[in-house]
Amino acid sequence: MDIDIRHAPSFAVARASLAGGEAIKAESSAMMATSDGVSLEARMQGGLFKSLKRAALGGESLFVTTYTAPPQGGWVDLAAVLPGDLFVAAVDPARALFLSKGSWLCASDGIELDTKWGGFKNLFGGEGGFLVRASGAGQVGMSCYGALDTVTLAPGERFVVDSGHMVAYEEGVAMTLRKAASGVVQSIASGEGLVLEFTGPGAVMTQTRNPTALVGWLTGVLPFARQGEH
C-alpha cells in the first residue's frame, strides 16, 4: 500500500493506492472517492467492547470502514472533517503511537486500534483523558487542524505544547501536565493555563490550530448571528 498526500497543507487528501485484494481501514465518513470496484465494509474492529470504548472515550466512530481493492488493484481518497494537513507515520511492534481525540484517519490492515487512559494530565489538559493507541506493523494516517509539525526529541530533551495543539506522540515519550507560567495571575494574564511537557526520546506531532479554540469562537459568535437573522 502506498499513501500519497495531495493538496497539503490546507485541504489535504490522502490517496491510498492498493494492490489487488489489499485493504485499508478508515474512520467512518472519511471517504471522498474510490476507484471502480473497491468494496467497503463497516464493522466494529476488535469487537463490541473495544469499539464502544474507542467511540465513547477516544472520540472516534463506533464503526471502522474497511476498503478492499479488486484483483486489478485500486485507490481510495480519504479526507478529514476540519481543514488542515495529513501525515502518515510508520508503526512497528516495538513502538506504538498514541493519537489525540479525533486525529486518527486511516491505517493499514496490520494496525490494531485501542483506547488507553492517558491519565488526568489529559483530562485536565482538554483532551478528555483518553488516547487512541495504534499498535502492530504498518502505516497510520493522521489528520490535524491547520498544518502539522513534528518534533523529534533526543533522550532527555524536553518540549512544551498547549494541549489543544497536540496530535500524537510515540510510545516511550514521557508526558506530564504543568502550568504554563509560574503563579495563577501569570497563567491567566498570558491566556495559557495548562500545558503538556514531553520528554524524549521519540517524536511528537502538533497542529498549528486549536479545534477547542474554534469551538469557543463559534459558540460566542453564533448567538449574535442568529439575532441578526431576525
PDB file of C-alpha atoms in Angstrom:
ATOM      1  CA  MET A   1       0.000   0.000   0.000  1.00  0.00           C
ATOM      2  CA  ASP A   2       1.181   3.473  -0.860  1.00  0.00           C
ATOM      3  CA  ILE A   3      -0.398   6.607   0.655  1.00  0.00           C
ATOM      4  CA  ASP A   4       0.131   9.856  -1.214  1.00  0.00           C
ATOM      5  CA  ILE A   5      -0.866  13.176   0.410  1.00  0.00           C
ATOM      6  CA  ARG A   6      -2.299  15.710  -2.028  1.00  0.00           C
ATOM      7  CA  HIS A   7      -3.497  19.339  -1.622  1.00  0.00           C
ATOM      8  CA  ALA A   8      -1.457  19.809   1.574  1.00  0.00           C
ATOM      9  CA  PRO A   9      -1.315  21.573   3.893  1.00  0.00           C
ATOM     10  CA  SER A  10      -4.623  23.458   3.851  1.00  0.00           C
ATOM     11  CA  PHE A  11      -7.056  20.898   2.437  1.00  0.00           C
ATOM     12  CA  ALA A  12      -5.080  17.658   2.381  1.00  0.00           C
ATOM     13  CA  VAL A  13      -6.431  14.450   0.856  1.00  0.00           C
ATOM     14  CA  ALA A  14      -4.833  11.025   1.361  1.00  0.00           C
ATOM     15  CA  ARG A  15      -4.898   8.720  -1.669  1.00  0.00           C
ATOM     16  CA  ALA A  16      -4.235   5.106  -0.693  1.00  0.00           C
ATOM     17  CA  SER A  17      -3.149   3.037  -3.705  1.00  0.00           C
ATOM     18  CA  LEU A  18      -3.955  -0.626  -3.087  1.00  0.00           C
ATOM     19  CA  ALA A  19      -2.743  -3.793  -4.762  1.00  0.00           C
ATOM     20  CA  GLY A  20      -5.250  -6.475  -5.717  1.00  0.00           C
ATOM     21  CA  GLY A  21      -7.033  -7.734  -2.605  1.00  0.00           C
ATOM     22  CA  GLU A  22      -5.237  -5.253  -0.338  1.00  0.00           C
ATOM     23  CA  ALA A  23      -7.293  -3.415   2.297  1.00  0.00           C
ATOM     24  CA  ILE A  24      -7.147  -0.195   4.302  1.00  0.00           C
ATOM     25  CA  LYS A  25      -9.123   0.776   7.419  1.00  0.00           C
ATOM     26  CA  ALA A  26     -10.504   4.296   7.724  1.00  0.00           C
ATOM     27  CA  GLU A  27     -12.535   6.462  10.034  1.00  0.00           C
ATOM     28  CA  SER A  28     -16.257   6.319   9.273  1.00  0.00           C
ATOM     29  CA  SER A  29     -17.343   9.005   6.739  1.00  0.00           C
ATOM     30  CA  ALA A  30     -13.718   9.824   5.809  1.00  0.00           C
ATOM     31  CA  MET A  31     -14.081   8.554   2.234  1.00  0.00           C
ATOM     32  CA  MET A  32     -14.098  11.175  -0.507  1.00  0.00           C
ATOM     33  CA  ALA A  33     -13.910   8.867  -3.557  1.00  0.00           C
ATOM     34  CA  THR A  34     -12.739   5.438  -4.717  1.00  0.00           C
ATOM     35  CA  SER A  35     -11.755   3.848  -7.994  1.00  0.00           C
ATOM     36  CA  ASP A  36     -14.168   1.418  -9.640  1.00  0.00           C
ATOM     37  CA  GLY A  37     -14.544  -1.967  -7.994  1.00  0.00           C
ATOM     38  CA  VAL A  38     -13.310  -1.073  -4.498  1.00  0.00           C
ATOM     39  CA  SER A  39     -15.585  -2.715  -1.902  1.00  0.00           C
ATOM     40  CA  LEU A  40     -16.298  -1.374   1.562  1.00  0.00           C
ATOM     41  CA  GLU A  41     -17.455  -2.931   4.800  1.00  0.00           C
ATOM     42  CA  ALA A  42     -18.270  -1.159   8.052  1.00  0.00           C
ATOM     43  CA  ARG A  43     -17.585  -3.185  11.169  1.00  0.00           C
ATOM     44  CA  MET A  44     -16.685  -2.845  14.849  1.00  0.00           C
ATOM     45  CA  GLN A  45     -12.955  -3.517  14.959  1.00  0.00           C
ATOM     46  CA  GLY A  46     -11.841  -5.563  17.955  1.00  0.00           C
ATOM     47  CA  GLY A  47     -15.379  -6.491  18.964  1.00  0.00           C
ATOM     48  CA  LEU A  48     -18.196  -4.606  20.644  1.00  0.00           C
ATOM     49  CA  PHE A  49     -16.364  -3.652  23.845  1.00  0.00           C
ATOM     50  CA  LYS A  50     -13.274  -2.194  22.161  1.00  0.00           C
ATOM     51  CA  SER A  51     -15.406  -0.385  19.584  1.00  0.00           C
ATOM     52  CA  LEU A  52     -17.670   1.157  22.210  1.00  0.00           C
ATOM     53  CA  LYS A  53     -14.642   2.213  24.256  1.00  0.00           C
ATOM     54  CA  ARG A  54     -12.951   3.801  21.250  1.00  0.00           C
ATOM     55  CA  ALA A  55     -16.131   5.662  20.266  1.00  0.00           C
ATOM     56  CA  ALA A  56     -17.240   6.807  23.725  1.00  0.00           C
ATOM     57  CA  LEU A  57     -13.832   7.574  25.185  1.00  0.00           C
ATOM     58  CA  GLY A  58     -11.456   8.078  22.281  1.00  0.00           C
ATOM     59  CA  GLY A  59     -13.637  10.354  20.174  1.00  0.00           C
ATOM     60  CA  GLU A  60     -13.664   8.022  17.145  1.00  0.00           C
ATOM     61  CA  SER A  61     -16.573   6.364  15.344  1.00  0.00           C
ATOM     62  CA  LEU A  62     -18.127   3.142  16.595  1.00  0.00           C
ATOM     63  CA  PHE A  63     -17.619   1.541  13.197  1.00  0.00           C
ATOM     64  CA  VAL A  64     -14.402   1.337  11.190  1.00  0.00           C
ATOM     65  CA  THR A  65     -14.766   1.104   7.410  1.00  0.00           C
ATOM     66  CA  THR A  66     -12.525  -1.338   5.542  1.00  0.00           C
ATOM     67  CA  TYR A  67     -11.900  -0.733   1.834  1.00  0.00           C
ATOM     68  CA  THR A  68     -10.659  -3.670  -0.244  1.00  0.00           C
ATOM     69  CA  ALA A  69      -9.287  -3.373  -3.770  1.00  0.00           C
ATOM     70  CA  PRO A  70     -10.468  -5.660  -6.615  1.00  0.00           C
ATOM     71  CA  PRO A  71      -7.997  -8.086  -8.269  1.00  0.00           C
ATOM     72  CA  GLN A  72      -6.663  -5.370 -10.574  1.00  0.00           C
ATOM     73  CA  GLY A  73      -5.988  -3.010  -7.647  1.00  0.00           C
ATOM     74  CA  GLY A  74      -7.497   0.404  -6.922  1.00  0.00           C
ATOM     75  CA  TRP A  75      -7.353   3.536  -4.808  1.00  0.00           C
ATOM     76  CA  VAL A  76      -9.277   5.309  -2.042  1.00  0.00           C
ATOM     77  CA  ASP A  77      -9.311   9.057  -1.344  1.00  0.00           C
ATOM     78  CA  LEU A  78      -9.741   9.992   2.330  1.00  0.00           C
ATOM     79  CA  ALA A  79     -10.247  13.417   3.902  1.00  0.00           C
ATOM     80  CA  ALA A  80     -10.722  14.789   7.420  1.00  0.00           C
ATOM     81  CA  VAL A  81     -13.587  16.910   8.749  1.00  0.00           C
ATOM     82  CA  LEU A  82     -11.558  20.027   9.589  1.00  0.00           C
ATOM     83  CA  PRO A  83      -9.334  21.810   7.055  1.00  0.00           C
ATOM     84  CA  GLY A  84      -5.684  21.067   7.518  1.00  0.00           C
ATOM     85  CA  ASP A  85      -2.779  18.735   6.915  1.00  0.00           C
ATOM     86  CA  LEU A  86      -2.469  14.947   6.863  1.00  0.00           C
ATOM     87  CA  PHE A  87       0.506  12.890   7.997  1.00  0.00           C
ATOM     88  CA  VAL A  88       1.441   9.232   7.533  1.00  0.00           C
ATOM     89  CA  ALA A  89       3.559   7.536  10.215  1.00  0.00           C
ATOM     90  CA  ALA A  90       5.122   4.096  10.221  1.00  0.00           C
ATOM     91  CA  VAL A  91       4.321   1.924  13.238  1.00  0.00           C
ATOM     92  CA  ASP A  92       6.286  -1.169  14.236  1.00  0.00           C
ATOM     93  CA  PRO A  93       5.721  -3.743  17.008  1.00  0.00           C
ATOM     94  CA  ALA A  94       8.479  -2.198  19.141  1.00  0.00           C
ATOM     95  CA  ARG A  95       6.879   1.246  19.378  1.00  0.00           C
ATOM     96  CA  ALA A  96       3.186   2.107  19.269  1.00  0.00           C
ATOM     97  CA  LEU A  97       1.706   5.528  18.533  1.00  0.00           C
ATOM     98  CA  PHE A  98      -0.669   7.494  20.779  1.00  0.00           C
ATOM     99  CA  LEU A  99      -3.163   9.763  18.990  1.00  0.00           C
ATOM    100  CA  SER A 100      -5.249  12.552  20.482  1.00  0.00           C
ATOM    101  CA  LYS A 101      -9.009  12.628  20.222  1.00  0.00           C
ATOM    102  CA  GLY A 102     -10.283  12.730  16.626  1.00  0.00           C
ATOM    103  CA  SER A 103      -6.881  12.697  14.876  1.00  0.00           C
ATOM    104  CA  TRP A 104      -6.974   9.128  13.522  1.00  0.00           C
ATOM    105  CA  LEU A 105      -7.901   8.956   9.825  1.00  0.00           C
ATOM    106  CA  CYS A 106      -6.785   5.601   8.399  1.00  0.00           C
ATOM    107  CA  ALA A 107      -4.449   2.642   8.881  1.00  0.00           C
ATOM    108  CA  SER A 108      -3.129  -0.349   7.012  1.00  0.00           C
ATOM    109  CA  ASP A 109      -4.660  -3.730   7.809  1.00  0.00           C
ATOM    110  CA  GLY A 110      -1.879  -4.746  10.212  1.00  0.00           C
ATOM    111  CA  ILE A 111      -2.623  -1.928  12.676  1.00  0.00           C
ATOM    112  CA  GLU A 112      -4.743  -2.510  15.788  1.00  0.00           C
ATOM    113  CA  LEU A 113      -6.599   0.380  17.416  1.00  0.00           C
ATOM    114  CA  ASP A 114      -7.406   0.559  21.097  1.00  0.00           C
ATOM    115  CA  THR A 115      -8.311   3.254  23.609  1.00  0.00           C
ATOM    116  CA  LYS A 116      -5.980   3.865  26.533  1.00  0.00           C
ATOM    117  CA  TRP A 117      -6.316   6.045  29.616  1.00  0.00           C
ATOM    118  CA  GLY A 118      -3.803   8.850  29.171  1.00  0.00           C
ATOM    119  CA  GLY A 119      -4.054   9.995  32.773  1.00  0.00           C
ATOM    120  CA  PHE A 120      -5.582  13.008  34.471  1.00  0.00           C
ATOM    121  CA  LYS A 121      -2.993  15.166  32.696  1.00  0.00           C
ATOM    122  CA  ASN A 122      -5.034  14.633  29.513  1.00  0.00           C
ATOM    123  CA  LEU A 123      -8.356  15.099  31.259  1.00  0.00           C
ATOM    124  CA  PHE A 124      -7.407  18.480  32.697  1.00  0.00           C
ATOM    125  CA  GLY A 125      -5.366  19.350  29.623  1.00  0.00           C
ATOM    126  CA  GLY A 126      -8.506  19.351  27.482  1.00  0.00           C
ATOM    127  CA  GLU A 127      -8.003  16.050  25.656  1.00  0.00           C
ATOM    128  CA  GLY A 128     -10.703  14.119  27.513  1.00  0.00           C
ATOM    129  CA  GLY A 129      -8.321  11.819  29.372  1.00  0.00           C
ATOM    130  CA  PHE A 130      -8.213   9.071  26.733  1.00  0.00           C
ATOM    131  CA  LEU A 131      -5.939   8.457  23.741  1.00  0.00           C
ATOM    132  CA  VAL A 132      -6.172   6.115  20.756  1.00  0.00           C
ATOM    133  CA  ARG A 133      -3.260   3.647  20.730  1.00  0.00           C
ATOM    134  CA  ALA A 134      -2.200   2.361  17.307  1.00  0.00           C
ATOM    135  CA  SER A 135      -0.003  -0.728  17.516  1.00  0.00           C
ATOM    136  CA  GLY A 136       1.237  -3.531  15.258  1.00  0.00           C
ATOM    137  CA  ALA A 137       3.071  -3.145  11.970  1.00  0.00           C
ATOM    138  CA  GLY A 138       2.069  -0.818   9.149  1.00  0.00           C
ATOM    139  CA  GLN A 139       1.093   2.763   8.411  1.00  0.00           C
ATOM    140  CA  VAL A 140      -1.197   5.164  10.260  1.00  0.00           C
ATOM    141  CA  GLY A 141      -2.751   8.253   8.672  1.00  0.00           C
ATOM    142  CA  MET A 142      -3.495  11.208  10.961  1.00  0.00           C
ATOM    143  CA  SER A 143      -5.334  14.465  10.410  1.00  0.00           C
ATOM    144  CA  CYS A 144      -4.857  17.811  12.089  1.00  0.00           C
ATOM    145  CA  TYR A 145      -6.429  21.256  12.154  1.00  0.00           C
ATOM    146  CA  GLY A 146      -4.048  23.559  10.296  1.00  0.00           C
ATOM    147  CA  ALA A 147      -0.522  22.475   9.405  1.00  0.00           C
ATOM    148  CA  LEU A 148       1.325  19.636  11.109  1.00  0.00           C
ATOM    149  CA  ASP A 149       4.723  19.908  12.809  1.00  0.00           C
ATOM    150  CA  THR A 150       6.859  17.001  14.004  1.00  0.00           C
ATOM    151  CA  VAL A 151       9.465  17.452  16.728  1.00  0.00           C
ATOM    152  CA  THR A 152      11.935  14.585  17.262  1.00  0.00           C
ATOM    153  CA  LEU A 153      13.286  14.614  20.800  1.00  0.00           C
ATOM    154  CA  ALA A 154      16.650  13.244  21.860  1.00  0.00           C
ATOM    155  CA  PRO A 155      16.863  11.259  25.130  1.00  0.00           C
ATOM    156  CA  GLY A 156      16.112  13.653  27.990  1.00  0.00           C
ATOM    157  CA  GLU A 157      15.202  16.533  25.670  1.00  0.00           C
ATOM    158  CA  ARG A 158      12.001  18.388  26.623  1.00  0.00           C
ATOM    159  CA  PHE A 159       9.285  20.075  24.585  1.00  0.00           C
ATOM    160  CA  VAL A 160       6.238  22.039  25.769  1.00  0.00           C
ATOM    161  CA  VAL A 161       2.975  22.317  23.814  1.00  0.00           C
ATOM    162  CA  ASP A 162      -0.514  23.620  24.520  1.00  0.00           C
ATOM    163  CA  SER A 163      -2.810  20.623  24.983  1.00  0.00           C
ATOM    164  CA  GLY A 164      -5.145  21.710  22.183  1.00  0.00           C
ATOM    165  CA  HIS A 165      -2.264  21.602  19.696  1.00  0.00           C
ATOM    166  CA  MET A 166      -1.159  18.034  20.457  1.00  0.00           C
ATOM    167  CA  VAL A 167      -1.871  15.446  17.724  1.00  0.00           C
ATOM    168  CA  ALA A 168       0.189  12.351  18.559  1.00  0.00           C
ATOM    169  CA  TYR A 169       3.385  11.059  20.119  1.00  0.00           C
ATOM    170  CA  GLU A 170       5.414   7.881  20.023  1.00  0.00           C
ATOM    171  CA  GLU A 171       5.347   5.335  22.804  1.00  0.00           C
ATOM    172  CA  GLY A 172       8.391   5.883  25.008  1.00  0.00           C
ATOM    173  CA  VAL A 173       7.952   9.665  25.132  1.00  0.00           C
ATOM    174  CA  ALA A 174       7.063  10.772  28.677  1.00  0.00           C
ATOM    175  CA  MET A 175       4.255  13.311  29.066  1.00  0.00           C
ATOM    176  CA  THR A 176       3.414  15.467  32.090  1.00  0.00           C
ATOM    177  CA  LEU A 177       0.965  18.298  32.741  1.00  0.00           C
ATOM    178  CA  ARG A 178       2.022  21.606  34.271  1.00  0.00           C
ATOM    179  CA  LYS A 179       1.069  25.292  34.464  1.00  0.00           C
ATOM    180  CA  ALA A 180       2.231  27.399  31.530  1.00  0.00           C
ATOM    181  CA  ALA A 181       3.565  30.154  33.795  1.00  0.00           C
ATOM    182  CA  SER A 182       4.527  30.453  37.434  1.00  0.00           C
ATOM    183  CA  GLY A 183       1.642  31.700  39.533  1.00  0.00           C
ATOM    184  CA  VAL A 184      -2.092  31.841  38.863  1.00  0.00           C
ATOM    185  CA  VAL A 185      -2.039  35.524  37.842  1.00  0.00           C
ATOM    186  CA  GLN A 186       0.653  34.974  35.218  1.00  0.00           C
ATOM    187  CA  SER A 187      -1.216  31.961  33.778  1.00  0.00           C
ATOM    188  CA  ILE A 188      -4.442  33.977  33.455  1.00  0.00           C
ATOM    189  CA  ALA A 189      -2.693  37.066  32.080  1.00  0.00           C
ATOM    190  CA  SER A 190      -0.832  35.060  29.436  1.00  0.00           C
ATOM    191  CA  GLY A 191      -4.022  33.337  28.286  1.00  0.00           C
ATOM    192  CA  GLU A 192      -2.338  29.958  28.798  1.00  0.00           C
ATOM    193  CA  GLY A 193      -3.465  27.703  31.622  1.00  0.00           C
ATOM    194  CA  LEU A 194      -2.085  24.162  31.494  1.00  0.00           C
ATOM    195  CA  VAL A 195       0.438  22.793  29.017  1.00  0.00           C
ATOM    196  CA  LEU A 196       1.848  19.366  28.189  1.00  0.00           C
ATOM    197  CA  GLU A 197       5.556  18.749  28.651  1.00  0.00           C
ATOM    198  CA  PHE A 198       7.106  15.895  26.656  1.00  0.00           C
ATOM    199  CA  THR A 199      10.461  14.279  27.386  1.00  0.00           C
ATOM    200  CA  GLY A 200      12.308  12.229  24.761  1.00  0.00           C
ATOM    201  CA  PRO A 201      13.370  10.072  23.149  1.00  0.00           C
ATOM    202  CA  GLY A 202      10.782   9.990  20.385  1.00  0.00           C
ATOM    203  CA  ALA A 203       8.628  12.075  18.075  1.00  0.00           C
ATOM    204  CA  VAL A 204       5.775  14.453  18.989  1.00  0.00           C
ATOM    205  CA  MET A 205       3.286  15.683  16.353  1.00  0.00           C
ATOM    206  CA  THR A 206       1.485  19.010  16.801  1.00  0.00           C
ATOM    207  CA  GLN A 207      -1.054  21.094  14.877  1.00  0.00           C
ATOM    208  CA  THR A 208      -0.868  24.822  14.205  1.00  0.00           C
ATOM    209  CA  ARG A 209      -4.546  25.446  15.033  1.00  0.00           C
ATOM    210  CA  ASN A 210      -6.606  24.505  18.098  1.00  0.00           C
ATOM    211  CA  PRO A 211     -10.026  22.850  17.480  1.00  0.00           C
ATOM    212  CA  THR A 212     -11.165  23.738  21.005  1.00  0.00           C
ATOM    213  CA  ALA A 213     -10.464  27.404  20.327  1.00  0.00           C
ATOM    214  CA  LEU A 214     -12.556  27.147  17.140  1.00  0.00           C
ATOM    215  CA  VAL A 215     -15.484  25.721  19.111  1.00  0.00           C
ATOM    216  CA  GLY A 216     -15.155  28.535  21.666  1.00  0.00           C
ATOM    217  CA  TRP A 217     -15.117  31.182  18.946  1.00  0.00           C
ATOM    218  CA  LEU A 218     -18.170  29.701  17.192  1.00  0.00           C
ATOM    219  CA  THR A 219     -20.053  29.436  20.481  1.00  0.00           C
ATOM    220  CA  GLY A 220     -19.519  33.134  21.078  1.00  0.00           C
ATOM    221  CA  VAL A 221     -20.419  34.219  17.532  1.00  0.00           C
ATOM    222  CA  LEU A 222     -23.432  32.037  16.709  1.00  0.00           C
ATOM    223  CA  PRO A 223     -25.935  33.590  19.186  1.00  0.00           C
ATOM    224  CA  PHE A 224     -25.277  37.051  17.689  1.00  0.00           C
ATOM    225  CA  ALA A 225     -25.541  35.642  14.177  1.00  0.00           C
ATOM    226  CA  ARG A 226     -28.971  34.184  14.991  1.00  0.00           C
ATOM    227  CA  GLN A 227     -30.116  37.515  16.422  1.00  0.00           C
ATOM    228  CA  GLY A 228     -29.107  39.253  13.210  1.00  0.00           C
ATOM    229  CA  GLU A 229     -31.419  36.989  11.230  1.00  0.00           C
ATOM    230  CA  HIS A 230     -34.499  38.395  12.944  1.00  0.00           C
TER     231      HIS A 230
END
